[in-house]
Amino acid sequence: EIVLPEAVDGMIEKSDVMATLNHDASRGILARSRYGNGTLSLQADEKGLRYSFDAPRTSLGDECLEYLRRGDINQSSFAFTVAEDSWSKQDDGTYIRTIRRFFWRPGTE
């Protein structure tokens, strides 16, 4: 997937985003960006959406760092709702999804 920078235009400032381990907030939160502020840094760049955070000094943060050190975690994903996208077939038969706009519902902050 490719996330175009304009897909997040205005979304960061309107959203409450949590970084979790395996999409499981019940285990705890690694970082959070509430309307563009907090311990989770979100920014659009020429490649799409970039995020970063410092792992908290908690059992969950320590667990996440250990998984990274061991190489057990070597990728990440994020949950989202798409308002506009397109798909293009590549020469090798695979598809690339381009996300042009995320969906935001007023009142869901």
PDB file of C-alpha atoms in Angstrom:
ATOM      1  CA  GLU A   1       0.000   0.000   0.000  1.00  0.00           C
ATOM      2  CA  ILE A   2       1.002   3.554  -0.651  1.00  0.00           C
ATOM      3  CA  VAL A   3      -0.455   6.353   1.449  1.00  0.00           C
ATOM      4  CA  LEU A   4      -0.358   9.657  -0.401  1.00  0.00           C
ATOM      5  CA  PRO A   5       0.610  12.646   1.764  1.00  0.00           C
ATOM      6  CA  GLU A   6      -2.689  14.363   0.964  1.00  0.00           C
ATOM      7  CA  ALA A   7      -4.599  11.349   2.358  1.00  0.00           C
ATOM      8  CA  VAL A   8      -3.950  12.675   5.836  1.00  0.00           C
ATOM      9  CA  ASP A   9      -4.488  16.382   5.116  1.00  0.00           C
ATOM     10  CA  GLY A  10      -6.212  17.760   8.197  1.00  0.00           C
ATOM     11  CA  MET A  11      -6.664  14.293   9.701  1.00  0.00           C
ATOM     12  CA  ILE A  12      -3.869  14.386  12.276  1.00  0.00           C
ATOM     13  CA  GLU A  13      -5.301  17.521  13.879  1.00  0.00           C
ATOM     14  CA  LYS A  14      -8.785  15.924  14.038  1.00  0.00           C
ATOM     15  CA  SER A  15      -7.817  12.461  15.263  1.00  0.00           C
ATOM     16  CA  ASP A  16      -7.064  10.605  18.474  1.00  0.00           C
ATOM     17  CA  VAL A  17      -4.528   7.920  17.507  1.00  0.00           C
ATOM     18  CA  MET A  18      -3.015   5.273  19.776  1.00  0.00           C
ATOM     19  CA  ALA A  19       0.043   3.110  19.159  1.00  0.00           C
ATOM     20  CA  THR A  20      -0.593  -0.371  20.512  1.00  0.00           C
ATOM     21  CA  LEU A  21       1.083  -3.742  20.297  1.00  0.00           C
ATOM     22  CA  ASN A  22      -0.781  -6.015  17.866  1.00  0.00           C
ATOM     23  CA  HIS A  23      -3.772  -3.625  17.683  1.00  0.00           C
ATOM     24  CA  ASP A  24      -4.659  -4.538  21.276  1.00  0.00           C
ATOM     25  CA  ALA A  25      -5.360  -1.449  23.404  1.00  0.00           C
ATOM     26  CA  SER A  26      -6.509  -3.657  26.286  1.00  0.00           C
ATOM     27  CA  ARG A  27      -2.831  -4.508  26.943  1.00  0.00           C
ATOM     28  CA  GLY A  28      -1.906  -0.841  27.207  1.00  0.00           C
ATOM     29  CA  ILE A  29      -0.885   2.050  25.015  1.00  0.00           C
ATOM     30  CA  LEU A  30       2.649   2.602  23.772  1.00  0.00           C
ATOM     31  CA  ALA A  31       2.024   6.200  22.667  1.00  0.00           C
ATOM     32  CA  ARG A  32      -0.825   8.532  21.738  1.00  0.00           C
ATOM     33  CA  SER A  33      -1.464  11.547  19.539  1.00  0.00           C
ATOM     34  CA  ARG A  34      -4.540  13.535  20.480  1.00  0.00           C
ATOM     35  CA  TYR A  35      -5.315  16.079  17.788  1.00  0.00           C
ATOM     36  CA  GLY A  36      -1.672  16.317  16.756  1.00  0.00           C
ATOM     37  CA  ASN A  37      -0.169  16.474  20.251  1.00  0.00           C
ATOM     38  CA  GLY A  38       1.221  13.815  22.537  1.00  0.00           C
ATOM     39  CA  THR A  39       3.824  11.089  22.756  1.00  0.00           C
ATOM     40  CA  LEU A  40       3.090   9.699  19.268  1.00  0.00           C
ATOM     41  CA  SER A  41       4.500  11.795  16.447  1.00  0.00           C
ATOM     42  CA  LEU A  42       2.524  11.620  13.187  1.00  0.00           C
ATOM     43  CA  GLN A  43       3.494  13.441  10.028  1.00  0.00           C
ATOM     44  CA  ALA A  44       2.906  13.246   6.325  1.00  0.00           C
ATOM     45  CA  ASP A  45       5.975  13.376   4.123  1.00  0.00           C
ATOM     46  CA  GLU A  46       6.794  12.722   0.470  1.00  0.00           C
ATOM     47  CA  LYS A  47       6.375   8.977   1.035  1.00  0.00           C
ATOM     48  CA  GLY A  48       3.107   9.103   2.988  1.00  0.00           C
ATOM     49  CA  LEU A  49       2.439   8.782   6.716  1.00  0.00           C
ATOM     50  CA  ARG A  50       5.367   8.556   9.134  1.00  0.00           C
ATOM     51  CA  TYR A  51       5.136   7.837  12.832  1.00  0.00           C
ATOM     52  CA  SER A  52       7.547   7.619  15.725  1.00  0.00           C
ATOM     53  CA  PHE A  53       7.538   7.394  19.500  1.00  0.00           C
ATOM     54  CA  ASP A  54       9.834   6.592  22.388  1.00  0.00           C
ATOM     55  CA  ALA A  55       8.824   3.323  24.023  1.00  0.00           C
ATOM     56  CA  PRO A  56       7.458   3.936  27.507  1.00  0.00           C
ATOM     57  CA  ARG A  57       9.297   2.603  30.547  1.00  0.00           C
ATOM     58  CA  THR A  58       6.560   0.092  31.247  1.00  0.00           C
ATOM     59  CA  SER A  59       6.313  -3.678  30.976  1.00  0.00           C
ATOM     60  CA  LEU A  60       4.584  -3.245  27.588  1.00  0.00           C
ATOM     61  CA  GLY A  61       7.271  -0.843  26.361  1.00  0.00           C
ATOM     62  CA  ASP A  62      10.026  -3.186  27.542  1.00  0.00           C
ATOM     63  CA  GLU A  63       8.268  -6.136  25.874  1.00  0.00           C
ATOM     64  CA  CYS A  64       7.977  -4.267  22.575  1.00  0.00           C
ATOM     65  CA  LEU A  65      11.644  -3.222  22.644  1.00  0.00           C
ATOM     66  CA  GLU A  66      12.748  -6.794  23.381  1.00  0.00           C
ATOM     67  CA  TYR A  67      10.711  -8.116  20.436  1.00  0.00           C
ATOM     68  CA  LEU A  68      12.378  -5.516  18.213  1.00  0.00           C
ATOM     69  CA  ARG A  69      15.881  -6.339  19.505  1.00  0.00           C
ATOM     70  CA  ARG A  70      15.339 -10.066  18.886  1.00  0.00           C
ATOM     71  CA  GLY A  71      13.922  -9.431  15.419  1.00  0.00           C
ATOM     72  CA  ASP A  72      10.558 -10.986  16.294  1.00  0.00           C
ATOM     73  CA  ILE A  73       8.904  -7.735  15.232  1.00  0.00           C
ATOM     74  CA  ASN A  74      10.232  -6.321  11.966  1.00  0.00           C
ATOM     75  CA  GLN A  75       7.188  -4.575  10.524  1.00  0.00           C
ATOM     76  CA  SER A  76       4.144  -2.646  11.649  1.00  0.00           C
ATOM     77  CA  SER A  77       0.611  -1.953  10.561  1.00  0.00           C
ATOM     78  CA  PHE A  78      -2.132   0.493  11.369  1.00  0.00           C
ATOM     79  CA  ALA A  79      -5.909   0.391  11.309  1.00  0.00           C
ATOM     80  CA  PHE A  80      -7.765   2.940   9.208  1.00  0.00           C
ATOM     81  CA  THR A  81     -10.902   3.596   7.190  1.00  0.00           C
ATOM     82  CA  VAL A  82     -10.474   4.580   3.557  1.00  0.00           C
ATOM     83  CA  ALA A  83     -12.608   7.218   1.868  1.00  0.00           C
ATOM     84  CA  GLU A  84     -10.849   7.072  -1.512  1.00  0.00           C
ATOM     85  CA  ASP A  85      -8.340   4.643  -3.011  1.00  0.00           C
ATOM     86  CA  SER A  86      -7.230   3.081  -6.276  1.00  0.00           C
ATOM     87  CA  TRP A  87      -5.643  -0.208  -7.287  1.00  0.00           C
ATOM     88  CA  SER A  88      -3.117  -0.770 -10.046  1.00  0.00           C
ATOM     89  CA  LYS A  89      -1.961  -4.103 -11.403  1.00  0.00           C
ATOM     90  CA  GLN A  90       1.804  -4.490 -11.708  1.00  0.00           C
ATOM     91  CA  ASP A  91       3.698  -6.327 -14.449  1.00  0.00           C
ATOM     92  CA  ASP A  92       4.324  -9.247 -12.084  1.00  0.00           C
ATOM     93  CA  GLY A  93       0.587  -9.684 -11.444  1.00  0.00           C
ATOM     94  CA  THR A  94       0.557  -8.136  -7.974  1.00  0.00           C
ATOM     95  CA  TYR A  95      -1.510  -5.082  -7.074  1.00  0.00           C
ATOM     96  CA  ILE A  96      -0.596  -1.834  -5.394  1.00  0.00           C
ATOM     97  CA  ARG A  97      -3.273  -0.004  -3.441  1.00  0.00           C
ATOM     98  CA  THR A  98      -2.924   3.771  -3.311  1.00  0.00           C
ATOM     99  CA  ILE A  99      -4.787   5.440  -0.468  1.00  0.00           C
ATOM    100  CA  ARG A 100      -5.850   8.907  -1.530  1.00  0.00           C
ATOM    101  CA  ARG A 101      -7.979   9.961   1.436  1.00  0.00           C
ATOM    102  CA  PHE A 102      -8.760   8.607   4.879  1.00  0.00           C
ATOM    103  CA  PHE A 103     -12.282   8.808   6.241  1.00  0.00           C
ATOM    104  CA  TRP A 104     -13.005  10.995   9.228  1.00  0.00           C
ATOM    105  CA  ARG A 105     -16.348  11.224  10.988  1.00  0.00           C
ATOM    106  CA  PRO A 106     -17.043  14.471  12.849  1.00  0.00           C
ATOM    107  CA  GLY A 107     -17.816  13.797  16.487  1.00  0.00           C
ATOM    108  CA  THR A 108     -15.682  10.647  16.715  1.00  0.00           C
ATOM    109  CA  GLU A 109     -12.743  12.303  18.460  1.00  0.00           C
TER     110      GLU A 109
END
